[in-house]
PDB file of C-alpha atoms and ligand atoms in Angstrom:
ATOM      1  CA  MET A   9      -0.077   0.384   0.105  1.00 71.00           C
ATOM      2  CA  GLY A  10       1.394   3.319  -1.193  1.00 74.00           C
ATOM      3  CA  PHE A  11       0.347   7.229  -0.136  1.00 83.00           C
ATOM      4  CA  ILE A  12       2.121  10.337  -1.434  1.00 87.00           C
ATOM      5  CA  LEU A  13       2.643  12.774   1.686  1.00 85.00           C
ATOM      6  CA  GLN A  14       3.502  15.857   0.659  1.00 86.00           C
ATOM      7  CA  ASN A  15       5.862  14.904  -2.365  1.00 89.00           C
ATOM      8  CA  ILE A  16       6.588  11.772  -0.272  1.00 95.00           C
ATOM      9  CA  GLU A  17       5.979   8.111  -1.040  1.00 96.00           C
ATOM     10  CA  ILE A  18       5.058   6.743   2.065  1.00 95.00           C
ATOM     11  CA  GLU A  19       5.361   2.907   2.058  1.00 96.00           C
ATOM     12  CA  VAL A  20       3.891  -0.093   4.107  1.00 96.00           C
ATOM     13  CA  VAL A  21       4.838  -3.872   3.081  1.00 97.00           C
ATOM     14  CA  LYS A  22       5.519  -6.586   4.744  1.00 98.00           C
ATOM     15  CA  GLY A  23       8.295  -8.589   4.767  1.00 98.00           C
ATOM     16  CA  ASP A  24      11.615  -8.995   5.867  1.00 98.00           C
ATOM     17  CA  ILE A  25      14.320  -5.992   6.561  1.00 98.00           C
ATOM     18  CA  ALA A  26      17.007  -7.038   5.957  1.00 98.00           C
ATOM     19  CA  ASP A  27      16.105  -7.515   2.059  1.00 98.00           C
ATOM     20  CA  GLN A  28      15.002  -4.220   0.821  1.00 98.00           C
ATOM     21  CA  PRO A  29      16.966  -3.834  -2.593  1.00 98.00           C
ATOM     22  CA  ASP A  30      15.071  -0.767  -3.590  1.00 98.00           C
ATOM     23  CA  VAL A  31      15.745   1.921  -0.392  1.00 98.00           C
ATOM     24  CA  GLU A  32      19.382   3.213   0.010  1.00 98.00           C
ATOM     25  CA  ALA A  33      19.462   2.941   3.731  1.00 99.00           C
ATOM     26  CA  VAL A  34      17.606   0.467   6.003  1.00 99.00           C
ATOM     27  CA  VAL A  35      16.881   0.888   9.617  1.00 99.00           C
ATOM     28  CA  ASN A  36      18.438  -1.059  12.497  1.00 98.00           C
ATOM     29  CA  ALA A  37      15.786  -1.310  15.570  1.00 98.00           C
ATOM     30  CA  ALA A  38      19.711  -2.002  18.233  1.00 98.00           C
ATOM     31  CA  ASN A  39      20.578  -2.919  21.124  1.00 98.00           C
ATOM     32  CA  ALA A  40      22.488  -0.328  23.316  1.00 98.00           C
ATOM     33  CA  GLU A  41      26.369  -1.973  22.414  1.00 98.00           C
ATOM     34  CA  LEU A  42      24.866  -2.329  18.395  1.00 98.00           C
ATOM     35  CA  ALA A  43      25.627  -5.916  18.509  1.00 98.00           C
ATOM     36  CA  PRO A  44      24.053  -8.411  16.050  1.00 96.00           C
ATOM     37  CA  GLY A  45      20.732  -9.312  18.016  1.00 87.00           C
ATOM     38  CA  GLY A  46      17.478 -11.358  17.579  1.00 95.00           C
ATOM     39  CA  GLY A  47      14.984  -9.752  15.578  1.00 97.00           C
ATOM     40  CA  VAL A  48      15.566  -7.170  13.170  1.00 98.00           C
ATOM     41  CA  ALA A  49      19.543  -6.595  15.012  1.00 98.00           C
ATOM     42  CA  GLY A  50      20.313 -10.177  14.098  1.00 98.00           C
ATOM     43  CA  ALA A  51      18.936 -10.276  10.142  1.00 98.00           C
ATOM     44  CA  ILE A  52      20.674  -7.182   9.727  1.00 98.00           C
ATOM     45  CA  HIS A  53      23.694  -7.870  11.082  1.00 98.00           C
ATOM     46  CA  LYS A  54      23.314 -11.620   9.324  1.00 98.00           C
ATOM     47  CA  ALA A  55      22.819  -9.979   6.228  1.00 98.00           C
ATOM     48  CA  ALA A  56      25.547  -7.491   6.354  1.00 98.00           C
ATOM     49  CA  GLY A  57      28.309  -9.872   8.012  1.00 98.00           C
ATOM     50  CA  PRO A  58      30.879  -9.704  10.636  1.00 98.00           C
ATOM     51  CA  ALA A  59      32.085  -6.189   9.356  1.00 98.00           C
ATOM     52  CA  LEU A  60      29.146  -4.344   9.919  1.00 98.00           C
ATOM     53  CA  TYR A  61      29.756  -5.013  14.147  1.00 98.00           C
ATOM     54  CA  LYS A  62      33.423  -4.521  13.669  1.00 98.00           C
ATOM     55  CA  GLU A  63      31.846  -0.907  12.679  1.00 98.00           C
ATOM     56  CA  CYS A  64      29.342  -0.454  15.031  1.00 98.00           C
ATOM     57  CA  ARG A  65      32.172  -1.445  17.613  1.00 97.00           C
ATOM     58  CA  SER A  66      33.511   2.171  17.301  1.00 96.00           C
ATOM     59  CA  LEU A  67      30.019   4.129  18.047  1.00 98.00           C
ATOM     60  CA  ALA A  68      28.391   2.542  20.691  1.00 98.00           C
ATOM     61  CA  PRO A  69      27.042   2.067  23.587  1.00 98.00           C
ATOM     62  CA  ILE A  70      23.881   4.240  22.204  1.00 98.00           C
ATOM     63  CA  LYS A  71      21.096   5.292  24.418  1.00 98.00           C
ATOM     64  CA  PRO A  72      17.440   5.208  24.502  1.00 98.00           C
ATOM     65  CA  GLY A  73      16.402   7.692  21.311  1.00 98.00           C
ATOM     66  CA  GLN A  74      20.125   8.100  19.393  1.00 98.00           C
ATOM     67  CA  ALA A  75      20.410   6.960  15.632  1.00 98.00           C
ATOM     68  CA  VAL A  76      24.081   6.538  14.268  1.00 98.00           C
ATOM     69  CA  ILE A  77      24.939   5.288  11.114  1.00 98.00           C
ATOM     70  CA  THR A  78      27.279   3.216   9.951  1.00 98.00           C
ATOM     71  CA  LYS A  79      28.202   1.329   6.060  1.00 98.00           C
ATOM     72  CA  ALA A  80      26.085  -1.273   4.438  1.00 98.00           C
ATOM     73  CA  TYR A  81      28.464  -4.404   4.163  1.00 98.00           C
ATOM     74  CA  LYS A  82      27.058  -6.661   2.043  1.00 98.00           C
ATOM     75  CA  LEU A  83      23.410  -5.592   2.462  1.00 98.00           C
ATOM     76  CA  PRO A  84      21.577  -4.379  -0.790  1.00 98.00           C
ATOM     77  CA  ASN A  85      21.451  -0.701   0.434  1.00 98.00           C
ATOM     78  CA  ASN A  86      24.301   1.746   1.315  1.00 98.00           C
ATOM     79  CA  TYR A  87      23.916   2.799   4.420  1.00 98.00           C
ATOM     80  CA  VAL A  88      22.268   1.090   7.981  1.00 99.00           C
ATOM     81  CA  ILE A  89      21.259   3.790  10.842  1.00 99.00           C
ATOM     82  CA  HIS A  90      21.046   2.000  14.213  1.00 98.00           C
ATOM     83  CA  CYS A  91      18.989   3.206  16.856  1.00 98.00           C
ATOM     84  CA  LEU A  92      18.141   2.228  20.352  1.00 98.00           C
ATOM     85  CA  GLY A  93      13.952   2.200  21.005  1.00 98.00           C
ATOM     86  CA  PRO A  94      12.884   2.158  24.049  1.00 98.00           C
ATOM     87  CA  VAL A  95      12.243  -0.599  26.484  1.00 98.00           C
ATOM     88  CA  TYR A  96       8.320  -0.131  27.041  1.00 98.00           C
ATOM     89  CA  GLY A  97       8.035  -0.417  30.572  1.00 97.00           C
ATOM     90  CA  LYS A  98      10.851   1.223  31.497  1.00 97.00           C
ATOM     91  CA  ASP A  99      12.684   3.994  29.399  1.00 98.00           C
ATOM     92  CA  GLN A 100       9.842   6.644  29.986  1.00 97.00           C
ATOM     93  CA  PRO A 101       8.109   8.494  28.688  1.00 97.00           C
ATOM     94  CA  GLU A 102       8.513   5.737  25.508  1.00 98.00           C
ATOM     95  CA  SER A 103       6.730   7.443  23.271  1.00 98.00           C
ATOM     96  CA  GLU A 104       9.272  10.535  23.135  1.00 98.00           C
ATOM     97  CA  PHE A 105      12.338   7.866  23.535  1.00 98.00           C
ATOM     98  CA  LEU A 106      10.045   6.988  20.001  1.00 98.00           C
ATOM     99  CA  ALA A 107       9.910   9.826  18.015  1.00 98.00           C
ATOM    100  CA  SER A 108      12.963  10.048  19.080  1.00 98.00           C
ATOM    101  CA  CYS A 109      14.368   7.304  17.026  1.00 98.00           C
ATOM    102  CA  TYR A 110      12.476   8.311  13.735  1.00 98.00           C
ATOM    103  CA  ARG A 111      13.927  12.006  14.522  1.00 98.00           C
ATOM    104  CA  ASN A 112      17.011  11.441  14.495  1.00 98.00           C
ATOM    105  CA  SER A 113      17.024   8.677  12.037  1.00 98.00           C
ATOM    106  CA  ILE A 114      15.624  10.662   9.306  1.00 98.00           C
ATOM    107  CA  GLN A 115      17.897  13.700  10.227  1.00 98.00           C
ATOM    108  CA  LEU A 116      20.651  11.514   9.913  1.00 98.00           C
ATOM    109  CA  ALA A 117      19.235  10.425   6.703  1.00 98.00           C
ATOM    110  CA  GLU A 118      18.483  13.794   5.319  1.00 98.00           C
ATOM    111  CA  GLY A 119      22.137  14.282   6.283  1.00 97.00           C
ATOM    112  CA  LYS A 120      23.639  12.036   4.176  1.00 98.00           C
ATOM    113  CA  LYS A 121      21.650  12.736   0.997  1.00 98.00           C
ATOM    114  CA  ILE A 122      19.294   9.757   1.225  1.00 98.00           C
ATOM    115  CA  ALA A 123      16.498   9.634  -0.896  1.00 98.00           C
ATOM    116  CA  THR A 124      14.939   6.935   0.014  1.00 98.00           C
ATOM    117  CA  ILE A 125      14.887   4.326   3.608  1.00 98.00           C
ATOM    118  CA  ALA A 126      12.952   1.941   4.967  1.00 98.00           C
ATOM    119  CA  PHE A 127      12.409   1.565   8.647  1.00 98.00           C
ATOM    120  CA  PRO A 128      10.684  -1.506  10.669  1.00 98.00           C
ATOM    121  CA  ALA A 129       8.229  -0.711  13.978  1.00 98.00           C
ATOM    122  CA  ILE A 130      11.134  -0.667  16.124  1.00 98.00           C
ATOM    123  CA  SER A 131      10.811  -1.451  20.071  1.00 98.00           C
ATOM    124  CA  THR A 132       7.859  -3.766  19.343  1.00 98.00           C
ATOM    125  CA  GLY A 133       9.186  -7.247  19.203  1.00 98.00           C
ATOM    126  CA  ILE A 134      11.545  -8.173  22.266  1.00 98.00           C
ATOM    127  CA  PHE A 135      11.075  -4.202  23.523  1.00 98.00           C
ATOM    128  CA  GLY A 136       7.277  -4.585  23.803  1.00 98.00           C
ATOM    129  CA  TYR A 137       6.254  -1.890  22.453  1.00 98.00           C
ATOM    130  CA  PRO A 138       2.581  -2.551  21.449  1.00 98.00           C
ATOM    131  CA  THR A 139       2.379  -1.685  17.979  1.00 98.00           C
ATOM    132  CA  ASP A 140      -0.763  -0.314  18.240  1.00 98.00           C
ATOM    133  CA  LEU A 141       0.280   2.558  20.243  1.00 98.00           C
ATOM    134  CA  ALA A 142       3.961   2.978  18.249  1.00 98.00           C
ATOM    135  CA  VAL A 143       2.733   3.236  15.024  1.00 98.00           C
ATOM    136  CA  GLU A 144       0.887   6.334  16.332  1.00 98.00           C
ATOM    137  CA  VAL A 145       3.973   7.961  17.210  1.00 98.00           C
ATOM    138  CA  VAL A 146       5.625   6.741  13.849  1.00 98.00           C
ATOM    139  CA  PHE A 147       3.241   8.595  11.876  1.00 97.00           C
ATOM    140  CA  ASN A 148       2.316  11.659  14.363  1.00 97.00           C
ATOM    141  CA  THR A 149       6.158  12.223  14.240  1.00 98.00           C
ATOM    142  CA  LEU A 150       6.970  11.818  10.678  1.00 97.00           C
ATOM    143  CA  LEU A 151       4.198  14.211  10.467  1.00 94.00           C
ATOM    144  CA  ALA A 152       6.022  16.566  12.139  1.00 96.00           C
ATOM    145  CA  THR A 153       8.990  16.265  10.593  1.00 96.00           C
ATOM    146  CA  LEU A 154       7.833  16.367   7.422  1.00 92.00           C
ATOM    147  CA  SER A 155       8.698  20.601   6.902  1.00 91.00           C
ATOM    148  CA  GLU A 156      12.934  19.548   7.906  1.00 92.00           C
ATOM    149  CA  ILE A 157      12.691  16.476   4.731  1.00 97.00           C
ATOM    150  CA  GLU A 158      14.439  17.896   1.949  1.00 96.00           C
ATOM    151  CA  ASN A 159      16.575  14.673  -0.074  1.00 97.00           C
ATOM    152  CA  ILE A 160      14.129  11.843   1.342  1.00 98.00           C
ATOM    153  CA  LYS A 161      11.683  10.716  -1.669  1.00 98.00           C
ATOM    154  CA  LYS A 162      10.507   7.731   0.110  1.00 98.00           C
ATOM    155  CA  ILE A 163       9.997   6.327   3.142  1.00 98.00           C
ATOM    156  CA  LYS A 164       9.176   2.477   3.530  1.00 98.00           C
ATOM    157  CA  PHE A 165       7.941   0.624   6.539  1.00 98.00           C
ATOM    158  CA  VAL A 166       8.507  -3.073   6.868  1.00 98.00           C
ATOM    159  CA  LEU A 167       6.513  -5.503   8.908  1.00 98.00           C
ATOM    160  CA  PHE A 168       6.741  -8.609   9.946  1.00 98.00           C
ATOM    161  CA  SER A 169       3.867 -10.003  10.444  1.00 98.00           C
ATOM    162  CA  GLU A 170      -0.224  -9.416   8.851  1.00 98.00           C
ATOM    163  CA  GLU A 171      -1.456  -7.974  12.273  1.00 98.00           C
ATOM    164  CA  ASP A 172       1.070  -5.341  12.245  1.00 98.00           C
ATOM    165  CA  LEU A 173       0.917  -4.547   8.213  1.00 98.00           C
ATOM    166  CA  GLN A 174      -3.357  -3.946   9.218  1.00 98.00           C
ATOM    167  CA  LEU A 175      -2.391  -1.287  11.272  1.00 98.00           C
ATOM    168  CA  TYR A 176      -0.070   0.402   9.364  1.00 97.00           C
ATOM    169  CA  GLN A 177      -1.880   0.559   6.815  1.00 96.00           C
ATOM    170  CA  THR A 178      -5.795   1.292   8.981  1.00 96.00           C
ATOM    171  CA  LYS A 179      -3.280   4.297  10.157  1.00 95.00           C
ATOM    172  CA  LEU A 180      -2.269   5.206   6.960  1.00 92.00           C
ATOM    173  CA  LYS A 181      -6.026   5.273   5.690  1.00 91.00           C
ATOM    174  CA  LYS A 182      -7.224   7.777   8.248  1.00 91.00           C
ATOM    175  CA  ILE A 183      -4.246  10.042   6.859  1.00 87.00           C
ATOM    176  CA  SER A 184      -4.332  10.039   3.768  1.00 80.00           C
ATOM    177  CA  ILE A 185      -8.408  10.785   4.248  1.00 73.00           C
ATOM    178  CA  GLY A 186      -7.655  13.458   6.619  1.00 66.00           C
TER     179      GLY A 186
HETATM  180  N1  AR6 B  29      12.330  -8.182   9.255  1.00 59.82           N
HETATM  181  C1  AR6 B  29      11.316  -6.683   9.499  1.00 59.82           C
HETATM  182  N2  AR6 B  29      10.634  -5.976  10.838  1.00 59.82           N
HETATM  183  C2  AR6 B  29      10.958  -7.982  11.335  1.00 59.82           C
HETATM  184  C3  AR6 B  29      12.330  -9.305  11.711  1.00 59.82           C
HETATM  185  C4  AR6 B  29      13.078  -8.035  10.119  1.00 59.82           C
HETATM  186  N3  AR6 B  29      13.788  -9.146   9.354  1.00 59.82           N
HETATM  187  N4  AR6 B  29      12.412  -9.876  12.800  1.00 59.82           N
HETATM  188  C5  AR6 B  29      11.889  -9.017  14.004  1.00 59.82           C
HETATM  189  N5  AR6 B  29      11.171  -8.065  13.298  1.00 59.82           N
HETATM  190  P1  AR6 B  29      12.804  -6.454  17.228  1.00 59.82           P
HETATM  191  P2  AR6 B  29      12.782  -3.953  19.339  1.00 59.82           P
HETATM  192  C6  AR6 B  29       9.881  -7.189  13.649  1.00 59.82           C
HETATM  193  O1  AR6 B  29      12.635  -7.435  18.276  1.00 59.82           O
HETATM  194  O2  AR6 B  29      11.634  -4.847  19.807  1.00 59.82           O
HETATM  195  C7  AR6 B  29      17.290  -7.129  19.122  1.00 59.82           C
HETATM  196  O3  AR6 B  29      17.864  -8.447  19.544  1.00 59.82           O
HETATM  197  C8  AR6 B  29       9.517  -7.641  14.928  1.00 59.82           C
HETATM  198  O4  AR6 B  29       8.502  -8.533  14.714  1.00 59.82           O
HETATM  199  O5  AR6 B  29      14.113  -6.213  16.671  1.00 59.82           O
HETATM  200  O6  AR6 B  29      13.136  -2.591  18.869  1.00 59.82           O
HETATM  201  C9  AR6 B  29      18.266  -6.315  19.748  1.00 59.82           C
HETATM  202  O7  AR6 B  29      19.318  -6.514  19.858  1.00 59.82           O
HETATM  203  C10 AR6 B  29       8.635  -6.331  15.599  1.00 59.82           C
HETATM  204  O8  AR6 B  29       7.112  -5.891  15.419  1.00 59.82           O
HETATM  205  O9  AR6 B  29      13.309  -4.601  18.045  1.00 59.82           O
HETATM  206  C11 AR6 B  29      17.336  -5.561  20.914  1.00 59.82           C
HETATM  207  O10 AR6 B  29      18.013  -6.007  21.836  1.00 59.82           O
HETATM  208  C12 AR6 B  29       9.703  -5.071  15.203  1.00 59.82           C
HETATM  209  O11 AR6 B  29      10.525  -5.830  13.759  1.00 59.82           O
HETATM  210  C13 AR6 B  29      16.130  -5.681  21.269  1.00 59.82           C
HETATM  211  O12 AR6 B  29      15.392  -6.938  20.264  1.00 59.82           O
HETATM  212  C14 AR6 B  29      10.684  -4.723  16.342  1.00 59.82           C
HETATM  213  O13 AR6 B  29      11.818  -6.165  17.048  1.00 59.82           O
HETATM  214  C15 AR6 B  29      15.352  -4.703  20.363  1.00 59.82           C
HETATM  215  O14 AR6 B  29      14.060  -4.844  20.039  1.00 59.82           O
END
């Protein structure tokens, strides 16, 4: 499902964040040490190869809400933007840390003149953030950031389950209706 928001194409798909060859940058739902873990981080590090963690080690640790950028190595992209999302119930206020992840990722992408970027649903796996609450933060942050975006032309949201896909699609429909 796609939608154009102030000249930016917003796409919502079901898939694997480590297999998105049509975007320049993919976002990693990282841990503080930027190490290979489970979920998104595991998939990204596995596909990128060990050189990614080597670069990551020099940038770690990061704090909740922070984002850093690296090369993408064997991934079919140019860059990986690593964000540490909040642990739900621990890093409070969660919505502000989550908003920072998206805002900081967009700013890093803008700084590198990246035109296309894919996000997973940060914090909604191991970190326990309910996706129906997270999706509100994601799109509110995006709408609040639009005026700062010059270089990004496409933002893709890559969801892992049918249920999450539907939550994103429903939210996108609401925005498109106004
Ligand atoms: N592609 C797209 N989405 C995925 C993939 C994938 N390959 N794998 C899982 N998801 P998570 P978090 C979904 O746990 O909650 C890691 O171990 C998943 O279903 O990857 O921010 C790190 O090392 C969920 O909806 O990230 C950290 O310790 C969403 O992506 C910790 O987990 C995020 O799930 C980060 O936890």
